[in-house]
Coordinates of C-alpha atoms in Angstrom, one line a residue:
M1 CA 12.5 10.1 -29.8
L2 CA 11.1 8.3 -26.7
F3 CA 9.0 5.1 -27.0
N4 CA 7.2 4.0 -23.8
V5 CA 6.3 0.4 -24.4
W6 CA 3.7 -1.0 -21.9
V7 CA 4.7 -4.6 -21.8
T8 CA 2.1 -5.4 -19.0
T9 CA -0.7 -3.8 -17.0
A10 CA -0.3 -6.5 -14.3
C11 CA 1.4 -5.9 -11.0
N12 CA 2.6 -8.2 -8.2
L13 CA 2.1 -5.6 -5.6
C14 CA -1.0 -3.7 -4.2
C15 CA 0.3 -0.2 -3.5
D16 CA -2.3 2.0 -1.8
Y17 CA -1.6 5.0 -4.0
C18 CA -1.3 3.3 -7.4
Y19 CA -2.5 5.8 -10.0
E20 CA -3.2 3.0 -12.5
G21 CA -5.7 1.4 -10.1
I22 CA -4.9 -1.6 -7.9
H23 CA -7.8 -3.6 -9.4
M24 CA -6.7 -3.0 -13.0
Q25 CA -6.9 -6.2 -15.1
G26 CA -3.5 -7.7 -15.8
V27 CA -2.7 -7.9 -19.5
N28 CA 0.7 -8.9 -21.0
M29 CA 2.0 -7.9 -24.4
D30 CA 2.3 -11.1 -26.4
I31 CA 5.2 -11.9 -28.8
H32 CA 3.0 -11.3 -31.9
T33 CA 2.2 -7.7 -30.7
A34 CA 5.9 -7.3 -29.7
E35 CA 6.9 -8.2 -33.3
Q36 CA 4.5 -5.6 -34.7
T37 CA 5.7 -3.0 -32.2
L38 CA 9.3 -3.7 -33.2
D39 CA 8.5 -3.2 -36.8
Y40 CA 6.9 0.2 -36.0
I41 CA 9.7 1.3 -33.7
C42 CA 12.4 0.4 -36.2
S43 CA 10.5 2.3 -39.0
K44 CA 10.2 5.4 -36.8
I45 CA 13.9 5.3 -35.8
N46 CA 15.0 4.8 -39.4
E47 CA 13.0 7.9 -40.3
S48 CA 14.4 9.9 -37.5
K49 CA 17.5 12.1 -37.8
E50 CA 18.0 12.3 -34.0
E51 CA 21.3 11.2 -32.5
Y52 CA 19.7 8.5 -30.4
S53 CA 16.3 7.0 -29.4
V54 CA 15.0 5.7 -26.1
V55 CA 12.9 2.6 -25.5
N56 CA 11.4 2.7 -22.0
Y57 CA 9.5 -0.4 -20.8
H58 CA 6.4 0.4 -18.7
G59 CA 3.9 -1.4 -16.6
G60 CA 2.3 -2.5 -14.2
E61 CA 5.4 -4.2 -13.1
P62 CA 7.5 -4.6 -16.3
L63 CA 9.5 -7.6 -15.0
L64 CA 6.3 -9.7 -15.0
N65 CA 6.8 -9.8 -18.7
Y66 CA 10.6 -10.1 -18.7
K67 CA 10.6 -12.5 -21.7
V68 CA 9.2 -9.7 -23.9
I69 CA 11.5 -7.1 -22.5
F70 CA 14.5 -9.4 -23.2
Y71 CA 13.3 -10.3 -26.7
M72 CA 12.5 -6.7 -27.8
T73 CA 15.8 -5.4 -26.4
E74 CA 17.9 -8.0 -28.2
Q75 CA 15.9 -7.6 -31.4
L76 CA 16.3 -3.9 -31.5
K77 CA 20.1 -4.2 -31.0
E78 CA 20.2 -6.8 -33.8
R79 CA 17.9 -4.9 -36.3
L80 CA 19.4 -1.5 -35.8
P81 CA 23.1 -2.1 -35.1
N82 CA 24.1 1.3 -36.4
R83 CA 21.6 3.4 -34.5
K84 CA 22.1 4.4 -30.9
I85 CA 19.2 3.1 -28.7
L86 CA 19.1 3.6 -25.0
F87 CA 16.8 1.3 -22.8
G88 CA 15.0 2.2 -19.6
L89 CA 12.8 0.5 -17.1
T90 CA 11.3 1.2 -13.6
T91 CA 10.7 -1.8 -11.4
N92 CA 9.4 -2.3 -7.8
G93 CA 12.4 -4.6 -7.4
F94 CA 10.4 -7.4 -5.9
L95 CA 11.1 -9.8 -8.8
L96 CA 14.7 -9.0 -9.3
D97 CA 17.2 -11.9 -9.3
Q98 CA 20.8 -12.2 -10.2
E99 CA 20.1 -12.9 -13.9
K100 CA 17.7 -10.0 -14.4
S101 CA 19.9 -7.7 -12.4
E102 CA 23.0 -8.4 -14.5
Y103 CA 21.0 -7.9 -17.7
L104 CA 19.6 -4.6 -16.6
I105 CA 23.0 -3.4 -15.4
N106 CA 24.6 -4.2 -18.7
N107 CA 21.9 -3.0 -21.1
F108 CA 19.7 -0.3 -19.5
Q109 CA 21.8 2.9 -19.8
Y110 CA 19.0 5.4 -20.2
N111 CA 17.1 4.7 -17.0
L112 CA 17.3 2.0 -14.4
S113 CA 14.9 2.9 -11.6
I114 CA 13.7 1.3 -8.4
S115 CA 10.4 2.4 -6.9
I116 CA 11.3 2.8 -3.2
D117 CA 9.8 5.3 -0.8
G118 CA 12.5 5.8 1.9
T119 CA 12.7 4.1 5.3
K120 CA 11.2 0.7 6.0
E121 CA 8.3 2.4 7.9
I122 CA 7.5 4.8 5.1
H123 CA 7.9 2.4 2.3
D124 CA 5.8 -0.3 3.9
M125 CA 3.0 2.1 4.6
N126 CA 1.9 2.1 1.0
R127 CA 4.0 -0.4 -1.0
K128 CA 2.6 -3.8 0.0
T129 CA 2.0 -7.3 -1.4
V130 CA -1.5 -8.4 -2.3
Q131 CA -1.6 -10.0 1.1
G132 CA -1.0 -6.7 2.7
K133 CA 2.7 -7.3 3.8
G134 CA 5.4 -4.7 3.5
T135 CA 8.0 -5.2 0.7
Y136 CA 10.9 -3.1 1.9
E137 CA 13.2 -5.9 3.2
K138 CA 12.7 -8.0 0.1
V139 CA 13.4 -5.1 -2.2
I140 CA 16.5 -4.1 -0.3
E141 CA 17.8 -7.6 -0.5
N142 CA 17.2 -7.8 -4.3
I143 CA 18.8 -4.6 -5.3
Q144 CA 22.2 -5.0 -3.8
T145 CA 23.9 -6.1 -7.0
I146 CA 22.5 -3.2 -8.9
L147 CA 23.5 -0.6 -6.3
K148 CA 27.0 -1.9 -6.2
K149 CA 27.5 -1.9 -10.0
R150 CA 25.4 1.1 -11.1
K151 CA 25.8 4.2 -9.1
D152 CA 23.4 6.0 -11.4
T153 CA 20.5 3.7 -10.3
R154 CA 17.5 6.0 -9.7
A155 CA 15.3 5.8 -6.6
R156 CA 11.8 6.8 -7.7
V157 CA 10.1 8.0 -4.5
T158 CA 6.4 8.5 -4.3
Y159 CA 5.3 10.8 -1.4
T160 CA 1.8 11.5 -0.1
P161 CA 0.3 14.0 2.3
E162 CA 0.9 11.5 5.1
T163 CA 4.6 10.8 4.2
L164 CA 5.7 14.3 3.1
G165 CA 6.9 15.3 6.6
Y166 CA 9.3 12.3 6.5
L167 CA 10.8 13.1 3.1
F168 CA 14.1 14.3 4.4
K169 CA 14.5 11.3 6.7
S170 CA 13.5 9.0 3.8
I171 CA 16.0 10.4 1.4
V172 CA 18.8 10.3 4.0
N173 CA 18.0 6.6 4.3
L174 CA 18.2 6.1 0.5
V175 CA 21.6 7.8 0.3
N176 CA 22.9 5.6 3.1
L177 CA 21.7 2.6 1.1
G178 CA 23.8 3.7 -1.8
F179 CA 21.4 5.6 -4.1
H180 CA 23.1 8.7 -5.7
N181 CA 20.2 9.6 -8.0
I182 CA 16.9 10.3 -6.2
V183 CA 13.7 11.6 -7.7
P184 CA 10.8 12.2 -5.3
V185 CA 7.3 12.6 -7.0
P186 CA 4.1 13.5 -5.2
N187 CA 0.9 11.6 -5.7
Y188 CA -0.9 14.5 -7.3
S189 CA -4.2 12.6 -7.4
D190 CA -4.5 12.3 -3.6
M191 CA -7.4 14.3 -2.4
N192 CA -5.9 15.2 1.0
W193 CA -3.4 17.8 -0.1
T194 CA -3.8 21.2 1.6
D195 CA -2.1 24.6 1.2
N196 CA 0.0 23.9 4.3
H197 CA 1.7 20.9 2.5
G198 CA 3.5 23.4 0.2
K199 CA 5.2 24.9 3.3
I200 CA 6.1 21.5 4.6
L201 CA 7.6 20.6 1.3
E202 CA 9.7 23.8 1.3
E203 CA 11.0 22.9 4.8
E204 CA 11.9 19.4 3.8
I205 CA 13.8 20.6 0.7
L206 CA 15.8 23.1 2.7
K207 CA 16.8 20.4 5.1
L208 CA 18.0 18.4 2.1
Y209 CA 19.9 21.3 0.7
Y210 CA 21.8 21.9 4.0
R211 CA 22.6 18.2 4.1
Y212 CA 23.4 17.5 0.4
G213 CA 23.5 20.8 -1.4
K214 CA 27.3 20.8 -1.8
Q215 CA 27.7 17.1 -2.7
T216 CA 28.2 16.9 -6.4
D217 CA 28.1 13.1 -6.5
I218 CA 24.5 13.0 -5.2
Y219 CA 21.6 14.1 -7.4
I220 CA 18.2 14.9 -5.7
S221 CA 15.7 16.3 -8.2
L222 CA 14.1 18.6 -5.6
L223 CA 17.5 20.5 -5.2
T224 CA 17.7 21.3 -8.9
P225 CA 14.5 23.1 -9.9
D226 CA 14.8 24.4 -13.4
F227 CA 13.7 28.0 -13.4
H228 CA 16.4 29.1 -15.8
V229 CA 14.5 28.2 -19.0
A230 CA 10.8 28.4 -19.6
K231 CA 9.1 25.1 -20.5
G232 CA 8.4 24.7 -24.2
R233 CA 5.4 23.1 -25.9
C234 CA 4.1 19.7 -25.0
N235 CA 5.9 17.1 -27.1
A236 CA 3.3 14.4 -26.6
G237 CA 2.7 12.2 -29.7
I238 CA 5.6 13.8 -31.5
G239 CA 8.8 13.3 -29.5
E240 CA 7.1 10.8 -27.2
I241 CA 5.0 7.8 -28.3
N242 CA 3.3 5.4 -25.9
I243 CA 2.4 1.9 -27.1
D244 CA 0.1 -0.3 -24.9
C245 CA 0.0 -4.1 -24.5
Y246 CA -2.3 -4.4 -27.6
G247 CA -0.1 -2.2 -29.8
R248 CA -2.4 0.8 -29.5
I249 CA -0.6 4.2 -29.7
Y250 CA -1.2 7.2 -27.3
P251 CA 0.4 10.6 -27.1
C252 CA 1.6 10.3 -23.5
T253 CA 1.5 8.1 -20.4
C254 CA -1.4 10.1 -19.0
M255 CA -3.7 9.1 -21.9
V256 CA -2.9 5.4 -22.2
S257 CA -6.2 3.4 -22.3
E258 CA -8.2 6.5 -23.0
E259 CA -9.9 5.6 -26.3
K260 CA -10.6 9.2 -27.3
Y261 CA -6.9 9.9 -27.4
Q262 CA -5.8 6.8 -29.2
L263 CA -3.6 7.5 -32.3
G264 CA -4.2 4.3 -34.1
S265 CA -2.0 1.4 -33.6
V266 CA 1.4 0.1 -34.5
Q267 CA -0.4 -1.8 -37.3
K268 CA -2.2 1.3 -38.5
P269 CA -1.0 4.6 -36.9
K270 CA -3.0 7.9 -37.1
E271 CA -0.2 10.2 -36.1
Q272 CA -1.8 13.3 -37.7
D273 CA -4.5 13.3 -35.1
V274 CA -2.0 14.4 -32.4
I275 CA -1.9 17.9 -33.8
E276 CA -5.7 18.3 -33.2
L277 CA -5.3 16.8 -29.7
L278 CA -2.5 19.3 -28.8
K279 CA -4.6 22.2 -30.1
E280 CA -7.5 21.1 -27.9
S281 CA -5.1 21.0 -24.9
E282 CA -3.4 24.3 -25.6
K283 CA -6.5 26.4 -26.2
S284 CA -7.7 25.7 -22.6
E285 CA -6.8 28.5 -20.3
T286 CA -5.5 27.5 -16.9
E287 CA -5.6 29.1 -13.5
C288 CA -1.8 29.3 -13.8
K289 CA -2.1 32.3 -16.2
G290 CA -1.0 35.5 -14.5
C291 CA 0.5 33.9 -11.4
G292 CA 4.0 34.6 -12.5
L293 CA 5.2 31.0 -12.6
E294 CA 3.1 29.8 -15.5
H295 CA 6.1 29.6 -17.9
W296 CA 7.6 27.0 -15.6
C297 CA 4.5 25.2 -14.3
I298 CA 3.7 21.7 -15.6
G299 CA 0.0 22.4 -15.2
A300 CA 0.3 25.3 -17.7
R301 CA 2.3 23.3 -20.2
C302 CA 1.4 19.7 -19.8
K303 CA -2.4 20.0 -19.8
L304 CA -2.9 16.3 -20.5
V305 CA -1.7 15.7 -16.9
N306 CA -4.5 18.1 -15.8
K307 CA -7.0 16.1 -17.8
M308 CA -6.0 12.8 -16.4
I309 CA -6.2 13.9 -12.7
T310 CA -8.9 16.6 -12.6
G311 CA -10.8 15.8 -15.8
D312 CA -10.2 19.3 -17.1
F313 CA -7.4 20.5 -19.4
G314 CA -7.5 23.9 -17.7
L315 CA -7.6 22.7 -14.1
A316 CA -4.2 21.7 -12.6
P317 CA -4.1 19.4 -9.5
S318 CA -4.0 21.6 -6.4
F319 CA -0.7 20.2 -5.1
L320 CA 1.0 20.7 -8.5
C321 CA 0.6 24.4 -7.9
A322 CA 1.7 24.3 -4.3
E323 CA 4.8 22.2 -5.3
T324 CA 5.8 24.7 -8.0
H325 CA 5.6 27.6 -5.6
A326 CA 7.5 25.8 -3.0
L327 CA 10.3 24.9 -5.4
Y328 CA 10.4 28.5 -6.6
R329 CA 10.7 29.8 -3.0
V330 CA 13.6 27.4 -2.4
Y331 CA 15.2 28.3 -5.7
S332 CA 15.0 32.0 -4.8
R333 CA 16.9 31.2 -1.6
I334 CA 19.5 28.7 -2.9
G335 CA 19.4 28.9 -6.7
G336 CA 22.3 31.3 -7.0
K337 CA 24.5 29.5 -4.5

C-alpha cells in the first residue's frame, strides 16, 4: 500500500510550469495532524497483508516541513518495528544540507528524487526562485553528497513543448553529473503541444537509445516502455491513499484538494466512497477506445488524470496520446533488441 502524505503545499521556488499553481497558499501539516495521520497509517498497515508499505512525502517542497518528515519517519519505524516500510520523497534540492542529505540517504530507500530538468540553460528556463533567478548551480552544489552515496537517486525531469527538442542533451548532462536513474515527464497541462511534438519525442528517444540503450547500469524510463502487459484497473483509493496537510483523504494525487473526491479524513475515513468514484471514472468512454493502444494508455486507464487536466473523465490530454504513440513506435523498432 502506498501512502502519499502531503506535509506542505508551500514551495520556495516559483517554477513556470508548476501544476499545483505558483500562487497556491502555503500550508504545513502540524504535529497534531501528523499524530492523527500516524495513527491512521499504522492502523491500515496492521490490517494489510502486503509484504511492505510505502510512505511517500509530498509537497509543495517537502523539505520546508522537514521536522514533520523526520518525526513521522522515526515514529513509524518505532511503532511498527516488525513491518517493512519504505520511505520516499521528491525535492527540488534547493534546501538540502549535509544533515538532511545524510538522513535521506540512510532512510529513504523507496524513492529519493531530485527535480532537475537537464542542462543549466534548460533547468533555469523554468525552475526559478521567487526572485526569478535560476536554481541550477545551487541544486548541483547541494546534491553532491547524495549522488556520491546513492547511485539510485532519481532525476525527475519535467519537459515542455519548448524544451522537448533538448531532451537528449539534457539527459546526457544528467548522466554526466552522476544520475543513473532518470525519469522524464511531460507537462501534460501545457496548451502549446502539437501533433509534431510526438515526432520530436520519438527522435529524442531514439538518440537516447543509440547512446544508452546497451548500458545496463543506466535506467532511462523512456527507453523501457511497457507494452508487454496491459494496464490493469485504477488502484486509486485502494492501493494508493493520499493525505493532505489537514489530514483529509483523497484517492490519488490528481484529486487532492478537490472536495468532491474527498474520502473523509484520517480522523473519520469514508473509504467505501472510492468504489462509486471509480465507477464514475470507468463508465466514461474515452477517445482512446479503438485506437489499438487503449490497453496501454494512461488516459484510458487513469481517467482521474484526464479529469484533473481537461475537466472530463473521457478526454485525455492531447500530448498524452501523442506520447503513447511515440513510445509505441520506438518500442516497435527497439523493443525486441
